[in-house]
Coordinates of C-alpha atoms and ligand atoms in Angstrom, one line a residue:
X203 CA 190.2 103.9 -23.8
X204 CA 190.7 102.6 -27.3
X205 CA 190.5 98.9 -27.5
X206 CA 192.5 98.3 -30.7
X207 CA 195.6 100.1 -32.0
X208 CA 193.9 100.6 -35.4
X209 CA 191.6 103.0 -33.4
X210 CA 194.6 105.4 -33.0
X211 CA 194.2 106.2 -36.7
X212 CA 190.6 107.4 -36.2
X213 CA 191.6 109.2 -33.0
X214 CA 194.3 111.3 -34.7
X215 CA 192.5 112.0 -38.0
X216 CA 190.4 114.2 -36.1
X217 CA 193.4 116.3 -35.0
X218 CA 195.3 118.4 -37.3
X219 CA 198.2 116.9 -39.2
X220 CA 201.4 116.7 -37.1
X221 CA 204.7 117.7 -38.5
X222 CA 207.2 115.0 -38.3
X223 CA 210.9 115.3 -38.6
X224 CA 212.7 112.0 -39.6
X225 CA 216.5 111.7 -38.8
X226 CA 218.4 110.0 -41.5
X227 CA 215.1 109.3 -43.4
X228 CA 216.7 107.1 -46.2
X229 CA 215.4 103.9 -44.9
X230 CA 213.0 101.7 -46.9
X231 CA 210.6 100.6 -43.9
X232 CA 210.6 104.1 -42.3
X233 CA 209.7 105.8 -45.6
X234 CA 207.0 103.1 -46.1
X235 CA 205.5 103.9 -42.7
X236 CA 205.7 107.7 -43.3
X237 CA 204.1 107.2 -46.7
X238 CA 201.2 105.3 -45.2
X239 CA 200.9 107.9 -42.5
X240 CA 200.8 110.6 -45.1
X241 CA 198.1 108.7 -47.1
X242 CA 196.0 108.7 -43.9
X243 CA 196.5 112.5 -43.4
X244 CA 198.2 111.9 -40.0
X245 CA 201.4 113.7 -40.7
X246 CA 203.3 116.3 -42.9
X247 CA 207.1 114.9 -43.0
X248 CA 210.3 116.7 -43.1
X249 CA 212.8 114.1 -44.3
X250 CA 216.3 114.9 -43.2
X251 CA 219.0 112.6 -44.8
X252 CA 220.7 111.7 -47.9
X253 CA 218.4 113.1 -50.7
X254 CA 219.4 110.8 -53.4
X255 CA 218.7 107.7 -51.2
X256 CA 215.3 109.2 -50.1
X257 CA 214.3 109.8 -53.5
X258 CA 215.3 106.4 -54.8
X259 CA 213.3 104.6 -52.2
X260 CA 210.3 107.0 -52.6
X261 CA 210.3 106.0 -56.2
X262 CA 210.4 102.3 -55.4
X263 CA 207.3 102.6 -53.0
X264 CA 205.5 105.0 -54.8
X265 CA 205.6 107.8 -52.4
X266 CA 204.9 111.2 -53.9
X267 CA 207.6 113.5 -52.5
X268 CA 205.5 116.6 -53.3
X269 CA 203.9 115.7 -49.9
X270 CA 207.2 116.0 -48.1
X271 CA 210.0 118.5 -47.5
X272 CA 213.6 117.1 -48.0
X273 CA 216.6 118.4 -46.1
X274 CA 219.8 117.0 -47.5
X275 CA 222.1 116.0 -44.8
X276 CA 223.8 112.7 -45.6
X277 CA 225.8 112.4 -42.5
X278 CA 223.6 110.4 -39.8
X279 CA 224.9 112.2 -36.7
X280 CA 224.3 115.6 -38.4
X281 CA 221.0 114.5 -39.6
X282 CA 220.0 113.6 -36.1
X283 CA 221.1 117.0 -34.8
X284 CA 219.2 118.7 -37.6
X285 CA 215.9 116.9 -36.9
X286 CA 216.4 117.6 -33.3
X287 CA 216.8 121.3 -34.1
X288 CA 213.5 121.3 -36.1
X289 CA 211.8 120.2 -33.0
X290 CA 213.4 122.9 -30.9
X291 CA 212.6 125.6 -33.4
X292 CA 208.9 124.5 -33.4
X293 CA 209.1 123.4 -37.0
X294 CA 208.1 119.8 -36.3
X295 CA 206.1 118.2 -33.3
X296 CA 207.4 114.5 -33.7
X297 CA 211.0 113.2 -33.9
X298 CA 211.3 109.9 -35.7
X299 CA 214.5 107.7 -36.2
X300 CA 215.4 106.5 -39.5
X301 CA 218.5 104.8 -40.6
X302 CA 220.6 105.7 -37.7
X303 CA 221.7 103.9 -34.5
X304 CA 219.6 104.6 -31.4
X305 CA 222.7 105.7 -29.4
X306 CA 223.4 108.4 -32.1
X307 CA 219.8 109.8 -32.2
X308 CA 219.3 109.6 -28.3
X309 CA 222.7 111.6 -27.7
X310 CA 221.4 114.2 -30.0
X311 CA 218.1 114.3 -28.0
X312 CA 219.9 114.3 -24.6
X313 CA 222.4 117.1 -25.6
X314 CA 222.3 119.6 -22.7
X315 CA 222.1 122.7 -24.8
X316 CA 220.7 121.6 -28.2
X317 CA 218.7 118.5 -27.2
X318 CA 215.1 118.1 -26.2
X319 CA 215.3 117.7 -22.6
X320 CA 212.7 119.4 -20.3
X321 CA 213.9 118.2 -17.0
X322 CA 211.9 114.9 -16.9
X323 CA 213.3 111.3 -17.5
X324 CA 213.1 110.1 -21.0
X325 CA 211.7 106.6 -21.4
X326 CA 210.2 104.1 -23.9
X327 CA 206.5 103.0 -23.7
X328 CA 205.2 100.3 -26.0
X329 CA 201.3 99.7 -26.3
X330 CA 200.5 96.2 -27.5
X331 CA 197.6 94.4 -29.0
X332 CA 197.6 90.8 -28.8
X333 CA 195.0 88.0 -29.3
X334 CA 195.9 86.6 -26.0
X335 CA 194.8 89.6 -23.8
X336 CA 191.4 91.3 -23.4
X337 CA 192.8 94.9 -23.9
X338 CA 195.8 96.9 -24.9
X339 CA 198.7 96.3 -22.8
X340 CA 201.7 98.7 -22.1
X341 CA 205.3 97.6 -21.5
X342 CA 207.9 99.9 -20.2
X343 CA 211.0 100.6 -20.6
X344 CA 212.3 98.3 -23.5
X345 CA 214.5 100.8 -25.1
X346 CA 216.2 103.6 -23.1
X347 CA 216.8 103.3 -19.4
X348 CA 219.2 100.3 -18.7
X349 CA 219.0 99.7 -15.1
X350 CA 216.7 102.1 -13.6
X351 CA 216.9 102.9 -9.9
X352 CA 213.9 103.4 -7.7
X353 CA 213.4 107.2 -8.7
X354 CA 213.9 106.4 -12.5
X355 CA 211.3 103.7 -12.3
X356 CA 208.8 106.2 -10.9
X357 CA 209.7 108.6 -13.8
X358 CA 209.2 105.7 -16.2
X359 CA 205.7 104.9 -14.7
X360 CA 204.7 108.7 -14.9
X361 CA 205.8 108.8 -18.5
X362 CA 203.8 105.7 -19.5
X363 CA 200.7 106.8 -17.4
X364 CA 200.6 110.0 -19.3
X365 CA 200.3 108.1 -22.5
X366 CA 197.3 106.1 -21.0
X367 CA 195.7 109.5 -19.9
X368 CA 196.2 110.8 -23.5
X369 CA 194.3 107.6 -24.8
X370 CA 191.4 108.3 -22.2
X371 CA 192.2 105.9 -19.5
X372 CA 192.3 108.2 -16.5
X373 CA 193.5 105.5 -14.1
X374 CA 195.6 102.7 -15.6
X375 CA 196.5 99.6 -13.6
X376 CA 200.2 99.4 -13.3
X377 CA 202.0 96.0 -12.4
X378 CA 205.6 96.2 -11.4
X379 CA 206.8 92.7 -12.5
X380 CA 209.7 90.4 -11.6
X381 CA 210.1 86.8 -10.9
X382 CA 208.1 86.7 -7.6
X383 CA 205.2 88.4 -5.9
X384 CA 206.7 88.4 -2.4
X385 CA 209.4 90.6 -1.3
X386 CA 212.8 89.3 -1.3
X387 CA 215.5 91.7 0.0
X388 CA 217.9 89.8 -2.2
X389 CA 216.1 90.9 -5.2
X390 CA 216.2 94.5 -5.7
X391 CA 213.3 94.8 -8.2
X392 CA 210.9 93.5 -5.4
X393 CA 212.0 96.1 -3.0
X394 CA 211.5 98.7 -5.5
X395 CA 208.1 97.3 -6.5
X396 CA 206.9 97.3 -2.8
X397 CA 208.2 100.8 -2.2
X398 CA 206.6 102.3 -5.4
X399 CA 203.4 100.5 -4.7
X400 CA 203.1 102.0 -1.1
X401 CA 203.9 105.4 -2.4
X402 CA 200.9 104.9 -4.8
X403 CA 198.7 103.7 -1.9
X404 CA 199.8 106.7 0.1
X405 CA 199.0 109.1 -3.0
X406 CA 202.6 110.1 -3.4
X407 CA 202.2 108.9 -7.0
X408 CA 198.7 109.5 -8.5
X409 CA 196.8 108.9 -11.7
X410 CA 197.3 105.1 -11.6
X411 CA 196.7 102.1 -9.6
X412 CA 200.0 100.3 -8.8
X413 CA 200.7 96.9 -7.5
X414 CA 203.9 94.9 -7.1
X415 CA 205.8 92.8 -7.1
X416 CA 204.0 90.6 -9.3
X417 CA 205.1 87.9 -11.6
X418 CA 204.0 88.3 -15.1
X419 CA 201.4 85.2 -14.9
X420 CA 199.8 86.9 -11.9
X421 CA 199.8 90.3 -13.6
X422 CA 197.9 89.1 -16.8
X423 CA 195.9 86.3 -15.8
X424 CA 193.2 86.3 -13.2
X425 CA 193.2 82.6 -13.0
X426 CA 197.0 82.4 -12.1
X427 CA 196.6 85.2 -9.5
X428 CA 193.7 83.2 -7.9
X429 CA 195.7 80.0 -7.9
X430 CA 198.4 82.0 -6.3
X431 CA 196.0 83.5 -3.7
X432 CA 196.9 87.2 -4.7
X433 CA 194.6 89.8 -3.7
X434 CA 195.1 92.6 -6.0
X435 CA 193.1 95.5 -7.8
X436 CA 195.7 94.9 -10.7
X437 CA 196.3 91.3 -11.1
X438 CA 194.5 89.9 -14.2
X439 CA 193.5 93.2 -15.6
X440 CA 196.8 95.0 -15.8
X441 CA 197.2 98.0 -18.4
X442 CA 200.8 98.7 -17.8
X443 CA 203.7 96.5 -17.1
X444 CA 207.0 98.0 -15.6
X445 CA 209.8 95.5 -16.2
X446 CA 212.8 95.6 -13.9
X447 CA 215.3 96.7 -16.4
X448 CA 215.8 97.1 -20.2
X449 CA 216.7 93.4 -20.6
X450 CA 213.4 92.2 -19.0
X451 CA 211.2 94.7 -21.0
X452 CA 213.1 94.0 -24.4
X453 CA 212.7 90.3 -24.1
X454 CA 209.0 90.8 -23.2
X455 CA 208.6 93.2 -26.1
X456 CA 210.2 90.9 -28.7
X457 CA 208.5 87.7 -27.3
X458 CA 205.2 89.4 -27.6
X459 CA 206.0 90.3 -31.3
X460 CA 207.6 87.2 -32.3
X461 CA 205.9 84.5 -30.2
X462 CA 202.7 86.2 -29.1
X463 CA 201.2 87.4 -32.3
X464 CA 201.2 91.0 -31.0
X465 CA 201.7 94.2 -32.7
X466 CA 203.0 97.3 -31.0
X467 CA 203.0 101.1 -31.1
X468 CA 205.8 102.7 -29.2
X469 CA 207.2 106.3 -28.4
X470 CA 209.9 107.7 -26.2
X471 CA 208.2 110.0 -23.8
X472 CA 209.5 112.8 -21.5
X473 CA 211.2 114.9 -24.0
X474 CA 209.9 118.2 -25.7
X475 CA 208.3 116.1 -28.3
X476 CA 207.3 112.4 -28.6
X477 CA 210.0 110.3 -30.4
X478 CA 209.2 107.4 -32.5
X479 CA 212.1 105.0 -32.2
X480 CA 211.3 101.8 -33.9
X481 CA 213.8 99.0 -34.3
X482 CA 214.9 97.2 -37.5
X483 CA 213.0 94.0 -36.3
X484 CA 209.5 96.0 -36.1
X485 CA 207.0 95.6 -38.9
X486 CA 206.1 98.4 -41.2
X487 CA 202.5 98.2 -39.4
X488 CA 204.2 98.7 -36.0
X489 CA 206.1 101.7 -37.4
X490 CA 202.9 103.2 -38.8
X491 CA 201.1 102.6 -35.7
X492 CA 203.9 104.3 -33.7
X493 CA 203.7 107.4 -35.8
X494 CA 200.0 107.5 -35.0
X495 CA 200.5 107.1 -31.4
X496 CA 203.0 109.9 -31.4
X497 CA 200.5 112.0 -33.2
X498 CA 197.9 111.3 -30.5
X499 CA 200.3 112.3 -27.9
X500 CA 201.9 115.5 -29.6
Ligands
COD1211 N1 216.5 110.7 -19.4 C1 216.9 111.9 -19.1 N2 218.3 112.2 -19.3 C2 219.0 111.2 -19.5 C3 218.6 109.9 -19.6 C4 217.2 109.7 -19.7 N3 216.7 108.4 -19.9 N4 219.7 109.1 -19.9 C5 220.7 109.8 -19.7 N5 220.4 111.0 -19.4 C6 221.3 112.3 -19.3 C7 222.2 111.9 -18.2 O1 221.7 112.5 -16.9 C8 223.4 112.9 -18.6 O2 223.4 114.1 -18.4 C9 223.5 112.7 -20.1 O3 222.1 112.3 -20.6 C10 224.3 111.6 -20.7 O4 224.1 110.3 -19.9 P1 224.9 109.0 -20.0 O5 226.3 109.3 -20.0 O6 224.3 108.0 -19.3 O7 224.5 108.9 -21.5 P2 225.1 108.1 -22.8 O8 225.2 108.9 -23.9 O9 226.2 107.1 -22.3 O10 223.9 107.0 -23.0 C11 222.4 107.4 -23.1 C12 221.8 106.4 -23.8 C13 220.4 106.6 -23.9 C14 222.3 106.2 -25.3 C15 222.0 105.1 -23.1 O11 221.3 105.1 -21.9 C16 221.7 103.8 -23.8 O12 222.6 103.3 -24.4 N6 220.4 103.2 -23.7 C17 220.1 102.1 -24.3 C18 219.9 102.2 -25.7 C19 219.6 101.0 -26.4 O13 220.7 100.3 -26.8 N7 218.5 100.5 -26.8 C20 218.3 99.2 -27.3 C21 217.0 98.8 -27.8 S1 216.5 99.8 -29.2

């Protein structure tokens, strides 16, 4: 398993360049990240969006558009549909969100006839590098599933575990976190955590080691778990954190970025192709690393 997100670049450089379709590509930061990924020979971009705007931005950032294909679709919703179509037709292997709302793009992705569903749940996985933890740390699902039920949580874990497998970690340690490490029937997340952990223990869910409920301190700190007398294969050495809902995951995601000195690479898994869906608050570096992560998975 790689130790740093920068190692993603070396990992994907050995693969062939991936074709990436960007929906509504006329966004300064997205084009900057695409331009960096082109320079590093990671992707060949197809930029779907407002051609005039794409050309203006490309000139400002010194991105040579000879290295990209542009499809002029100024309307954001139509650009999303077109970018999704490129994936369906096999003309691109990665989908990326540009200057379009998450909802518009995801609805194009989820469209029953023309979308990118393959029967699995779609979910968001972020992989963080932070100076305060001894290895890369995954967080899911900060962007897609609002209030996952028990079976959806299993799907979210499976999608994230697949990312770890692709990064050469065959058995990631998963913590299902909440406020406490004991089961409280009034706290549904603790009931879900206990059920999923037992399903893993009984090998109904494989390819990872799951423990929960755990609070975040016990999950990431051996010292904290010892103080709390928690016996666990996961506590203090977790690879992946499953939050109870989108709010918990999103708060953790943004706290890591803005208070924890972290940088993240993130993708949506479970569709016919990995989807790079960064938010406006993410740095250019994070957007670039997310493209590299998607290329490693595609
Ligand atoms: N995986 C697979 N299929 C799904 C998923 C999923 N995660 N979510 C919905 N579907 C399917 C449903 O089964 C249904 O068939 C169809 O898609 C529509 O489902 P709805 O009615 O729940 O979908 P929408 O259009 O109301 O909402 C889907 C969104 C993904 C847009 C919605 O869940 C959402 O708004 N998520 C949060 C996005 C967000 O605001 N993120 C913020 C951080 S960037």
